[in-house]
PDB file of C-alpha atoms in Angstrom:
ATOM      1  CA  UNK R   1     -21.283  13.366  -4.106  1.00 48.00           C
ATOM      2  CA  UNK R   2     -19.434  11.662  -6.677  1.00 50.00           C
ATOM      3  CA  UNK R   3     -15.953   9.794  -6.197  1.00 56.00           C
ATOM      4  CA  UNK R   4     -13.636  10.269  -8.677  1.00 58.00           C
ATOM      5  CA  UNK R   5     -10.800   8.033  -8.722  1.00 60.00           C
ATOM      6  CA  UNK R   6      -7.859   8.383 -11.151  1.00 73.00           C
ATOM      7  CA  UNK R   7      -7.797   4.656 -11.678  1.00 77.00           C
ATOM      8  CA  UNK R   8     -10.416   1.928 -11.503  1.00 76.00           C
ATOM      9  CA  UNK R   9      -8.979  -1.569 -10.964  1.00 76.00           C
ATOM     10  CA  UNK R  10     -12.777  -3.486 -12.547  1.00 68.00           C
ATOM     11  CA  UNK R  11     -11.374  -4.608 -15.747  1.00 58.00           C
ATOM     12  CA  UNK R  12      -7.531  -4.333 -15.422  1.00 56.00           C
ATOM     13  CA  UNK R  13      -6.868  -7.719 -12.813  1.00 60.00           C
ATOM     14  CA  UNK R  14      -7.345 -11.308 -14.207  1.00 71.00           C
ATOM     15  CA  UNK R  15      -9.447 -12.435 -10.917  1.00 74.00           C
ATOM     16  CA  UNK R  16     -11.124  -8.806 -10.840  1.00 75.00           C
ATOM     17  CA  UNK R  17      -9.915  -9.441  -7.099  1.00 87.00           C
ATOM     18  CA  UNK R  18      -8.630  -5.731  -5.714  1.00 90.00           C
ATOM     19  CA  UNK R  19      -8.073  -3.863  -2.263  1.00 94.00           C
ATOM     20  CA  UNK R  20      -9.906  -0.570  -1.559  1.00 94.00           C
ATOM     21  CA  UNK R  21      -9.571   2.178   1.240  1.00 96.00           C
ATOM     22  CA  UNK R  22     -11.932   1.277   4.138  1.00 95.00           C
ATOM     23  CA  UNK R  23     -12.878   5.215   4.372  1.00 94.00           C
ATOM     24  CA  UNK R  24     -14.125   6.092   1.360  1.00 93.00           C
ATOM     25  CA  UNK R  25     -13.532   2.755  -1.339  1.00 91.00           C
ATOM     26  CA  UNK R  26     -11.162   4.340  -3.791  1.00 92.00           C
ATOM     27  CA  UNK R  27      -9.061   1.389  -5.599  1.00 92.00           C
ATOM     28  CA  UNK R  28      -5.470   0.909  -4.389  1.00 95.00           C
ATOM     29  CA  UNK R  29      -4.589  -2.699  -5.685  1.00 94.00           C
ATOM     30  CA  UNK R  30      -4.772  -5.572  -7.533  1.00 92.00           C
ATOM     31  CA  UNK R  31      -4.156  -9.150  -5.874  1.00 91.00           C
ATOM     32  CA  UNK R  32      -1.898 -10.336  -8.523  1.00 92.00           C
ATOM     33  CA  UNK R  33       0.106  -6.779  -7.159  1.00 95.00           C
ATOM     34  CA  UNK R  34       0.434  -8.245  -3.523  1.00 96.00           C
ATOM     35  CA  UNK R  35       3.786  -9.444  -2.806  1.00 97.00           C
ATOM     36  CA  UNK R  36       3.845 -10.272   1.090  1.00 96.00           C
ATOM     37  CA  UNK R  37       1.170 -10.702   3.771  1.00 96.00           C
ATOM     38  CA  UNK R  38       3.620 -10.990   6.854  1.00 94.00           C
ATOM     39  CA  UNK R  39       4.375  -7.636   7.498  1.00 95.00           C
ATOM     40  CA  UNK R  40       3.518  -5.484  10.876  1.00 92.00           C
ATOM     41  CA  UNK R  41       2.351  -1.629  10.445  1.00 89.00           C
ATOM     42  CA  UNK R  42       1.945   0.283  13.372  1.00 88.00           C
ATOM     43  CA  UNK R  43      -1.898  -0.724  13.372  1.00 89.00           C
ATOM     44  CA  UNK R  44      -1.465  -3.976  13.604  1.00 93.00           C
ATOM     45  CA  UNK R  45      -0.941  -6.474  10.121  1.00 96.00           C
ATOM     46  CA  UNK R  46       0.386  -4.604   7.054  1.00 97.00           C
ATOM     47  CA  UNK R  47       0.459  -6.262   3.482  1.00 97.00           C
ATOM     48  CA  UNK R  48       3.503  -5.281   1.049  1.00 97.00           C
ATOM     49  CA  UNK R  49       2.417  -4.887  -3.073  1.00 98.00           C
ATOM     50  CA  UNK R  50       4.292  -4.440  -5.912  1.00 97.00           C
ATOM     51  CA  UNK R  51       2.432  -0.989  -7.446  1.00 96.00           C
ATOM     52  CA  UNK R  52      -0.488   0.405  -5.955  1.00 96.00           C
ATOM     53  CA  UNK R  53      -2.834   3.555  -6.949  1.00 95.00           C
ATOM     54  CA  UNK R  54      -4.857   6.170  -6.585  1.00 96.00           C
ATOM     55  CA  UNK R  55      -2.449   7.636  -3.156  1.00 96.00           C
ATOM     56  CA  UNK R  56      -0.025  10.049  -3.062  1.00 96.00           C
ATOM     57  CA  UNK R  57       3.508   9.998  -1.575  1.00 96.00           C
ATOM     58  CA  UNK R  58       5.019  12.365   1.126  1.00 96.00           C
ATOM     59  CA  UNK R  59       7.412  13.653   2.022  1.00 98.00           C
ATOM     60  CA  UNK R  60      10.729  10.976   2.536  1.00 97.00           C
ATOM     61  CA  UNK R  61      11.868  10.571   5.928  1.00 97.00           C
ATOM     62  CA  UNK R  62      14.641   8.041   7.465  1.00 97.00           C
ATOM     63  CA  UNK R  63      12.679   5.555   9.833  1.00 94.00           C
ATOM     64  CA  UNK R  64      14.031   2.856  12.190  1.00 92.00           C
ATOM     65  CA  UNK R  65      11.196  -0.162  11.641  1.00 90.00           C
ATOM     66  CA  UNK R  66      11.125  -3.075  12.700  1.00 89.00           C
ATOM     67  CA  UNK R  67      13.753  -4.826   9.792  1.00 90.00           C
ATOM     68  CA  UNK R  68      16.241  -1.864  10.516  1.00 91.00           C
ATOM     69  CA  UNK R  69      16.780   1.549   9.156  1.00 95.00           C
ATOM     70  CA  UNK R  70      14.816   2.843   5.677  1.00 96.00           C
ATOM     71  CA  UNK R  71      14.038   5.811   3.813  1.00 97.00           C
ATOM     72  CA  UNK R  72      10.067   5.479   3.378  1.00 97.00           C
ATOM     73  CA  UNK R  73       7.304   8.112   2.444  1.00 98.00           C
ATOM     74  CA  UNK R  74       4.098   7.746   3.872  1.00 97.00           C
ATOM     75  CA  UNK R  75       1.050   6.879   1.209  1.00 98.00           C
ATOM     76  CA  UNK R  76      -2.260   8.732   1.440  1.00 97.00           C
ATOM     77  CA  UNK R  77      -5.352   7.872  -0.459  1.00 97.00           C
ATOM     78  CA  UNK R  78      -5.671  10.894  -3.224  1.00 94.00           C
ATOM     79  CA  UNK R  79     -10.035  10.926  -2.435  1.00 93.00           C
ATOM     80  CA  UNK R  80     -10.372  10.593   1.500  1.00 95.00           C
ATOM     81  CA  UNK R  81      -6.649  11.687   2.355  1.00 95.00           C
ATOM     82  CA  UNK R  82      -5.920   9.201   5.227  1.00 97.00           C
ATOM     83  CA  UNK R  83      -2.619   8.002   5.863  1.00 97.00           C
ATOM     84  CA  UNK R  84      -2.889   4.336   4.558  1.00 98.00           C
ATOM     85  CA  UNK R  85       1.020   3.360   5.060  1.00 97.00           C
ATOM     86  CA  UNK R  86       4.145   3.715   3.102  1.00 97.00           C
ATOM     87  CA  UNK R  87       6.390   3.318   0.288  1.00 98.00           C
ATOM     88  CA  UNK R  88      10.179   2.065   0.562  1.00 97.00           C
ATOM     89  CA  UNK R  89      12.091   4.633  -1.091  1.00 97.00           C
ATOM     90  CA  UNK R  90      15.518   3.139   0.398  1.00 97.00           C
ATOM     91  CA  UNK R  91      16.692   0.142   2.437  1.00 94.00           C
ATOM     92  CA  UNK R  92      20.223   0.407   4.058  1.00 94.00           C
ATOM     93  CA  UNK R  93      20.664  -3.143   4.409  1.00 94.00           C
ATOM     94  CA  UNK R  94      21.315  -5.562   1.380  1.00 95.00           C
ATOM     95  CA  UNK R  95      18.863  -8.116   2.428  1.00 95.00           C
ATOM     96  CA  UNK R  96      16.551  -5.129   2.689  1.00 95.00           C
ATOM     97  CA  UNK R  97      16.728  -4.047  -0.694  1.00 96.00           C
ATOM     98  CA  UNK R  98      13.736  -5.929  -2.508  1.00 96.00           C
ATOM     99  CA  UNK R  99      11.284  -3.454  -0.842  1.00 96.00           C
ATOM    100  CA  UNK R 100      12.810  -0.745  -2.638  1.00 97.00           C
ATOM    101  CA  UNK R 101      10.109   1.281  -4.329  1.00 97.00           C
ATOM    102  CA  UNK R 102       7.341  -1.029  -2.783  1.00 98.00           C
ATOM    103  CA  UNK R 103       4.259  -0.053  -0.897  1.00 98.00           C
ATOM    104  CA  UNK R 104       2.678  -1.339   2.561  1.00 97.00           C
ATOM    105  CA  UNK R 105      -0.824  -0.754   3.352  1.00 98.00           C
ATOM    106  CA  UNK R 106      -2.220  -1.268   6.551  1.00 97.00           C
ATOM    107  CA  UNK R 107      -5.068  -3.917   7.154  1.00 96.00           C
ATOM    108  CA  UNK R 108      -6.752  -1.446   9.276  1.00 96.00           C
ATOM    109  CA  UNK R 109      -6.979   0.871   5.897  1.00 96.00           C
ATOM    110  CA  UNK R 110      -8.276  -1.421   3.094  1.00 96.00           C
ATOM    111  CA  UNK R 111     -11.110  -3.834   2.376  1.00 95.00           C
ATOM    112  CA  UNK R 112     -10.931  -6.855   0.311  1.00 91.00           C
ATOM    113  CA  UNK R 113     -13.276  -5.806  -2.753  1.00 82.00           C
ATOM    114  CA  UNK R 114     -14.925  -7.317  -6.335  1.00 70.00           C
ATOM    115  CA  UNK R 115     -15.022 -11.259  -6.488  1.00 62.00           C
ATOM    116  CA  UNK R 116     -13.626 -12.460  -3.079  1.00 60.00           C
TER     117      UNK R 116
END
């Protein structure tokens, strides 16, 4: 079976340094995209990025986490489907508000991939 992916991440990062899905390998981001490594997911260690690809957003819900209360959607890779984490649609606090439109991914749901 062949994977399609609607972007490949080979060519477009300077180091050629990306993050995959553990499931199935579909490209979800760049390391020059990663913003934040100190961040908790319900897994266990969660990593925050800038832009990621190849998932698709659900639906938004309101969520009490761990930095207060948010608006987030949860982020599923668009080949294997698995719930990978979420994206920051809205942050009620001001301090909150730089993770606005960001994405977390889970540890537990990527690999470190190409030139590491």
């Amino acid at each position: 079976m062949v994977k399609t992916f609607r972007a490949y991440l080979d060519t477009q990062s300077p180091s050629g340094r990306r993050y995959s899905c553990y499931h199935c390998r579909a490209h979800l981001a760049r390391h020059e995209d990663l913003i934040s490594k100190s961040f908790q997911g319900s897994q266990g260690k969660a990593y925050l990025f800038r832009t990621v690809v190849n998932v698709r957003t659900g639906p938004i819900e309101e969520r009490t986490l761990l930095t207060g209360k948010h608006h987030v959607a949860d982020i599923k890779c668009c080949n294997c489907a698995k719930v990978l984490g979420w994206k920051y649609e809205f942050a009620y606090d001001n301090s909150q508000k730089y993770k606005e439109g960001k994405f977390i991914i889970e540890l537990a749901h990527m690999v470190k991939d190409n030139g590491w």
